[in-house]
Coordinates of C-alpha atoms and ligand atoms in Angstrom, one line a residue:
M1 CA -4.5 14.7 -26.3
Y2 CA -5.5 12.6 -23.3
A3 CA -8.0 10.1 -22.0
I4 CA -8.0 10.7 -18.3
T5 CA -9.1 9.0 -15.2
I6 CA -9.0 10.8 -11.8
G7 CA -8.7 9.6 -8.2
V8 CA -6.6 8.6 -5.3
F9 CA -6.3 5.0 -6.5
D10 CA -5.2 3.9 -3.1
G11 CA -3.9 0.3 -3.4
V12 CA -4.6 0.3 -7.2
H13 CA -6.9 -2.6 -6.4
K14 CA -9.0 -4.7 -8.7
G15 CA -11.7 -2.1 -8.9
H16 CA -9.1 0.5 -9.9
Q17 CA -7.6 -1.9 -12.3
Y18 CA -11.0 -2.2 -14.0
I19 CA -11.2 1.6 -14.4
L20 CA -7.6 1.8 -15.6
N21 CA -8.0 -1.0 -18.1
N22 CA -11.1 0.8 -19.5
T23 CA -9.2 4.0 -19.8
L24 CA -6.4 2.3 -21.7
E25 CA -8.9 0.7 -24.1
L26 CA -10.7 4.0 -24.6
A27 CA -7.4 5.8 -25.2
Q28 CA -6.4 3.3 -27.7
S29 CA -9.7 3.4 -29.6
L30 CA -9.7 7.2 -29.8
N31 CA -6.0 7.4 -30.4
L32 CA -5.3 9.4 -27.2
E33 CA -2.6 9.2 -24.5
P34 CA -3.8 7.5 -21.3
L35 CA -3.4 9.8 -18.3
V36 CA -4.0 9.4 -14.5
L37 CA -4.5 12.4 -12.3
M38 CA -3.7 10.9 -8.9
F39 CA -4.2 12.5 -5.6
R40 CA -1.6 11.9 -2.9
Y41 CA -4.3 11.5 -0.1
P42 CA -8.0 11.0 0.0
A43 CA -10.4 13.8 1.2
E44 CA -10.6 12.2 4.6
K45 CA -7.0 13.2 5.3
I46 CA -7.7 16.8 4.5
L47 CA -11.0 16.9 6.4
G48 CA -9.3 15.3 9.4
T49 CA -12.0 12.8 9.9
T50 CA -11.3 9.0 10.0
F51 CA -8.1 8.7 8.0
D52 CA -6.0 5.9 9.2
G53 CA -3.3 5.9 6.5
L54 CA -2.7 4.9 2.9
I55 CA -2.5 1.3 1.6
L56 CA 0.3 2.4 -0.8
P57 CA 2.4 5.5 -1.0
S58 CA 1.7 7.8 -4.0
W59 CA 5.0 6.9 -5.7
R60 CA 4.3 3.2 -5.6
R61 CA 0.7 3.8 -7.0
K62 CA 2.3 6.0 -9.7
E63 CA 4.8 3.3 -10.6
I64 CA 2.1 0.6 -10.9
C65 CA 0.0 2.9 -13.2
E66 CA 3.1 3.8 -15.3
N67 CA 3.9 0.1 -15.7
L68 CA 0.3 -0.3 -17.1
G69 CA 1.2 2.3 -19.7
F70 CA -0.1 5.6 -18.2
E71 CA 1.4 9.0 -17.8
V72 CA 0.7 10.0 -14.2
I73 CA 0.4 13.4 -12.6
V74 CA 0.4 13.3 -8.7
K75 CA -1.2 16.2 -7.0
D76 CA -2.2 17.2 -3.5
M77 CA -6.0 17.5 -3.3
E78 CA -5.6 20.8 -1.5
E79 CA -4.4 22.3 -4.8
V80 CA -7.9 21.7 -6.3
W81 CA -10.0 21.9 -3.2
D82 CA -11.5 25.3 -3.9
V83 CA -11.7 25.0 -7.7
S84 CA -15.3 25.0 -8.8
H85 CA -16.6 22.0 -10.8
E86 CA -17.0 24.3 -13.9
E87 CA -13.4 25.5 -13.7
Y88 CA -12.2 22.0 -13.0
I89 CA -13.5 20.7 -16.3
N90 CA -12.2 23.8 -18.1
N91 CA -8.7 23.1 -16.7
L92 CA -8.9 19.5 -17.9
I93 CA -9.9 20.7 -21.4
D94 CA -7.0 23.2 -21.4
M95 CA -4.7 20.3 -20.5
G96 CA -5.8 18.6 -23.7
V97 CA -8.3 16.1 -22.1
K98 CA -10.7 14.6 -24.7
A99 CA -12.1 11.7 -22.8
I100 CA -12.9 11.0 -19.1
V101 CA -13.4 7.6 -17.6
C102 CA -14.8 7.4 -14.1
G103 CA -17.0 5.4 -11.7
E104 CA -20.7 6.2 -11.2
D105 CA -20.0 7.8 -7.8
F106 CA -17.2 10.1 -9.1
T107 CA -17.5 13.7 -7.8
F108 CA -15.1 16.7 -8.3
G109 CA -14.7 20.4 -7.7
K110 CA -15.5 22.6 -4.7
D111 CA -17.9 20.9 -2.3
A112 CA -18.0 17.9 -4.7
L113 CA -20.6 19.7 -6.8
G114 CA -19.4 18.1 -10.0
D115 CA -20.8 14.6 -10.7
V116 CA -21.4 12.2 -13.6
N117 CA -24.7 14.0 -14.5
Y118 CA -22.8 17.3 -14.7
L119 CA -20.0 15.6 -16.8
Q120 CA -22.5 14.3 -19.2
S121 CA -24.4 17.6 -19.5
V122 CA -21.2 19.5 -20.5
S123 CA -19.7 16.7 -22.6
I124 CA -21.4 17.4 -26.0
S125 CA -20.7 21.2 -26.1
N126 CA -17.1 20.5 -25.1
G127 CA -16.5 17.5 -27.4
L128 CA -15.7 15.3 -24.4
K129 CA -16.2 11.6 -24.5
I130 CA -17.4 10.3 -21.1
K131 CA -17.3 6.7 -20.0
I132 CA -19.0 5.9 -16.7
L133 CA -18.4 2.5 -15.2
K134 CA -20.5 0.6 -12.8
D135 CA -19.0 -0.6 -9.5
F136 CA -16.6 -3.4 -9.8
K137 CA -17.9 -6.3 -7.7
E138 CA -16.5 -9.8 -7.0
D139 CA -19.0 -12.3 -5.5
S140 CA -21.3 -9.3 -4.9
T141 CA -18.7 -7.5 -2.8
R142 CA -17.8 -4.0 -3.9
I143 CA -14.0 -3.9 -3.8
S144 CA -12.8 -0.6 -2.2
S145 CA -9.8 0.9 -0.5
S146 CA -11.7 1.1 2.8
L147 CA -12.6 -2.6 2.7
I148 CA -9.0 -3.5 2.0
K149 CA -7.9 -1.4 4.9
K150 CA -10.4 -3.1 7.2
E151 CA -9.0 -6.5 6.1
L152 CA -5.5 -5.3 6.8
K153 CA -6.5 -4.1 10.3
N154 CA -8.1 -7.6 10.9
G155 CA -4.9 -9.4 9.8
N156 CA -6.7 -10.9 6.7
I157 CA -3.7 -10.3 4.5
K158 CA -4.6 -13.0 2.0
V159 CA -8.1 -11.5 1.5
A160 CA -6.5 -8.1 1.0
N161 CA -4.0 -9.4 -1.4
E162 CA -6.7 -11.1 -3.4
M163 CA -8.6 -7.7 -3.7
L164 CA -5.3 -6.0 -4.6
N165 CA -4.5 -8.7 -7.2
R166 CA -0.9 -8.6 -5.9
P167 CA 0.8 -8.9 -2.5
W168 CA 0.5 -5.8 -0.4
T169 CA 3.8 -4.1 0.1
L170 CA 5.3 -2.1 3.0
E171 CA 8.5 -0.1 2.4
G172 CA 10.9 2.4 3.8
P173 CA 14.5 3.0 4.9
V174 CA 16.1 1.0 7.7
Y175 CA 16.9 2.9 10.9
E176 CA 19.2 2.0 13.8
D177 CA 17.8 1.3 17.2
K178 CA 19.0 -0.1 20.5
H179 CA 20.2 -3.5 19.2
V180 CA 17.9 -5.5 21.4
G181 CA 17.2 -7.8 18.4
F182 CA 20.8 -9.0 18.1
K183 CA 20.9 -9.8 21.8
L184 CA 17.8 -12.0 21.4
G185 CA 19.4 -13.8 18.5
F186 CA 16.9 -12.3 16.0
P187 CA 18.3 -9.1 14.5
T188 CA 15.5 -7.1 13.0
A189 CA 15.8 -4.3 10.5
N190 CA 13.5 -1.5 11.5
I191 CA 11.6 -0.1 8.6
N192 CA 10.3 3.5 8.7
I193 CA 7.1 3.1 6.7
L194 CA 6.1 6.7 7.6
Y195 CA 9.2 8.4 6.3
K196 CA 7.3 10.4 3.6
E197 CA 3.6 9.6 3.7
Q198 CA 1.1 8.3 6.2
I199 CA 0.8 4.6 5.7
I200 CA -1.7 2.3 7.5
F201 CA -0.4 -0.2 10.1
P202 CA -1.9 -3.6 9.7
K203 CA -3.0 -5.7 12.7
F204 CA -0.2 -6.1 15.2
G205 CA 1.5 -9.5 14.8
V206 CA 3.9 -11.7 12.9
Y207 CA 3.8 -12.0 9.1
L208 CA 5.6 -14.0 6.5
V209 CA 7.2 -11.6 4.0
R210 CA 9.4 -11.6 0.9
G211 CA 11.8 -8.6 1.0
K212 CA 13.8 -6.8 -1.6
I213 CA 16.7 -4.5 -0.8
Q214 CA 16.5 -1.6 -3.3
G215 CA 19.4 -1.8 -5.8
R216 CA 20.0 -5.5 -5.3
K217 CA 18.7 -8.2 -7.6
G218 CA 17.4 -11.0 -5.5
S219 CA 15.0 -11.2 -2.6
L220 CA 14.9 -12.7 0.9
W221 CA 12.3 -14.5 3.0
G222 CA 11.6 -12.8 6.3
L223 CA 9.4 -12.6 9.4
M224 CA 7.9 -9.2 9.9
N225 CA 6.7 -8.1 13.3
V226 CA 4.4 -5.1 13.5
G227 CA 3.6 -3.8 16.9
I228 CA 4.7 -2.3 20.1
R229 CA 6.8 -5.2 21.4
P230 CA 5.0 -5.5 24.8
T231 CA 7.4 -8.1 26.1
I232 CA 10.4 -5.8 25.9
H233 CA 8.9 -2.3 26.1
E234 CA 6.6 -0.2 28.2
P235 CA 3.1 0.2 26.9
N236 CA 2.3 3.1 24.6
K237 CA 5.5 2.7 22.6
E238 CA 5.2 3.9 19.0
P239 CA 4.3 0.9 16.7
K240 CA 7.1 -0.4 14.6
V241 CA 7.6 -2.5 11.5
E242 CA 10.7 -4.7 11.7
V243 CA 11.9 -7.7 9.7
Y244 CA 14.1 -10.6 10.5
F245 CA 15.5 -12.0 7.2
L246 CA 16.0 -15.8 7.1
D247 CA 19.4 -17.1 6.0
F248 CA 20.9 -13.6 5.8
F249 CA 23.5 -11.8 7.8
G250 CA 24.6 -8.3 6.8
N251 CA 24.4 -4.6 7.6
L252 CA 21.1 -3.1 6.4
Y253 CA 21.2 0.3 8.0
N254 CA 20.1 3.0 5.6
E255 CA 19.2 0.5 3.0
Y256 CA 15.7 0.9 1.4
I257 CA 13.5 -2.2 1.8
I258 CA 10.3 -3.3 0.1
L259 CA 8.4 -6.1 1.8
E260 CA 5.7 -8.2 0.1
V261 CA 3.4 -9.2 2.9
L262 CA 2.2 -12.8 2.2
D263 CA 0.7 -14.4 5.3
F264 CA -0.4 -13.6 8.9
L265 CA 1.2 -16.1 11.3
R266 CA 0.0 -14.9 14.8
E267 CA -0.9 -11.9 16.9
E268 CA 1.7 -10.0 18.8
K269 CA 1.8 -11.2 22.5
K270 CA 3.2 -10.0 25.8
F271 CA 5.3 -13.0 27.0
E272 CA 6.3 -13.4 30.6
D273 CA 10.0 -13.1 29.8
K274 CA 12.5 -12.8 27.0
N275 CA 13.2 -16.6 26.9
Q276 CA 9.5 -17.2 26.1
L277 CA 9.6 -14.5 23.4
V278 CA 12.7 -16.1 21.8
E279 CA 11.1 -19.5 21.9
A280 CA 8.0 -18.1 20.2
M281 CA 10.2 -16.4 17.5
A282 CA 12.0 -19.8 16.9
R283 CA 8.5 -21.4 16.4
D284 CA 7.5 -18.6 14.1
E285 CA 10.7 -19.3 12.0
D286 CA 9.8 -23.0 11.9
K287 CA 6.3 -22.3 10.8
A288 CA 7.5 -19.8 8.1
R289 CA 9.9 -22.4 6.7
E290 CA 7.1 -24.9 6.6
I291 CA 4.9 -22.6 4.6
I292 CA 7.8 -21.6 2.3
V293 CA 8.5 -25.3 1.4
K294 CA 4.8 -26.2 1.1
R295 CA 3.5 -23.2 -0.8
Y296 CA 6.5 -21.8 -2.6
G297 CA 8.4 -25.0 -3.4
N298 CA 11.3 -24.0 -1.2
I299 CA 12.5 -21.1 -3.2
K300 CA 15.7 -19.9 -1.5
S301 CA 16.6 -16.4 -0.2
I302 CA 19.0 -14.9 -2.7
L303 CA 20.6 -11.5 -3.0
Ligands
FMN401 C1 9.3 -13.1 14.4 C2 9.1 -12.1 15.5 C3 8.1 -12.2 16.4 C4 7.9 -11.3 17.4 N1 6.9 -11.5 18.3 C5 6.8 -10.6 19.3 C6 5.8 -10.8 20.3 O1 4.9 -11.7 20.2 N2 5.8 -10.0 21.4 C7 6.7 -9.0 21.6 O2 6.7 -8.3 22.6 N3 7.6 -8.8 20.6 C8 7.7 -9.6 19.5 N4 8.7 -9.3 18.6 C9 9.5 -8.1 18.6 C10 10.7 -8.3 19.5 O3 10.4 -8.0 20.8 C11 11.7 -7.2 18.9 O4 12.2 -7.7 17.7 C12 12.9 -6.9 19.9 O5 12.4 -6.5 21.1 C13 13.7 -5.8 19.3 O6 13.0 -4.7 19.3 P1 13.6 -3.3 19.3 O7 14.1 -3.0 17.9 O8 12.4 -2.4 19.6 O9 14.7 -3.2 20.3 C14 8.8 -10.2 17.5 C15 9.9 -10.1 16.6 C16 10.0 -11.0 15.6 C17 11.1 -10.8 14.6
ADP402 N1 19.1 -11.6 9.2 C1 18.9 -10.3 9.5 N2 17.7 -9.7 9.4 C2 17.6 -8.4 9.7 N3 18.6 -7.6 10.0 C3 19.8 -8.1 10.1 C4 20.1 -9.5 9.8 N4 21.4 -9.8 10.0 C5 22.0 -8.6 10.3 N5 21.1 -7.6 10.4 C6 21.4 -6.2 10.8 O1 21.1 -6.1 12.1 C7 20.3 -4.9 12.3 C8 19.3 -5.1 13.4 O2 19.8 -5.5 14.6 P1 19.1 -5.2 16.0 O3 20.0 -5.7 17.1 O4 17.7 -5.6 15.9 O5 19.3 -3.6 16.0 P2 18.4 -2.4 16.0 O6 17.9 -2.2 17.4 O7 19.3 -1.2 15.6 O8 17.3 -2.7 15.0 C9 19.6 -4.7 11.0 O9 19.3 -3.3 10.8 C10 20.7 -5.1 10.0 O10 21.6 -4.1 9.8

């Protein structure tokens, strides 16, 4: 028997963490198993309106919830798009749901006709316990996935990380390209962040990151560039996420990399020539090393 919470949980930010913690507490007090029904994408993606990508892919959100102690079911919202709100609740009851935790703006079922009032009206006859939570606010700001995405688009990575309660991560497999990086003296592993799900690109520019190569123990400092590389390429190139790891040399093709994005160093620029770009990259490296020593006590890159 389950205590469930339902949603996209994009980012699994502080507001989500508040709902999740409440679900864990309720589950414990009622002797139920905590369960998350998680949707891969928000409704905007299906409606084709203003969806600019996910903060975190579904498997990463699932893992975070599992680490908190939840069982997690990931579904495509399309699967339940046409299910009426009455049937939706009946399906949950059939699954063994005994308690539901949600925010006050929670809606469900076809045309979003199910809401917290409906939930409460059917709860007694179905023996359901409903817990409705008020918006989670910090300094009177309502923390939300769309606010975090706005901060990421503005390069305010530290603000976003604060709302996430952990460093934002970008991840994906490394793919081979034209080897321009090596020739510039800064080899960069290209990370395909879109290989399975649509993920948001942050503001184009240079970031300090800490990277992990899946299957290896340690982690590496790195400089991540996100953008269209206007110095080297024609305009309208596809944006790319690439990382130059400090104090590392090795083959990363086809490795799977997870980057913790820690700081925004500067915007991407079109330099007059390659030499100026290389000089700027060297300055980026100096700045990154300064931050590492100052803020992180010179923790080394280790693999
Ligand atoms: C630390 C760092 C900073 C970068 N800054 C810029 C930049 O400001 N402008 C730019 O055009 N490219 C920038 N790049 C991207 C390089 O142009 C790119 O790594 C190189 O062209 C190889 O790209 P390719 O894989 O598309 O061949 C930067 C790369 C790194 C690692
Ligand atoms: N310090 C490093 N940081 C990132 N990649 C490195 C590093 N040292 C070696 N490499 C390797 O070099 C590759 C990138 O070289 P680059 O010339 O930029 O080629 P490509 O155009 O294929 O990305 C990486 O995918 C990785 O295999």
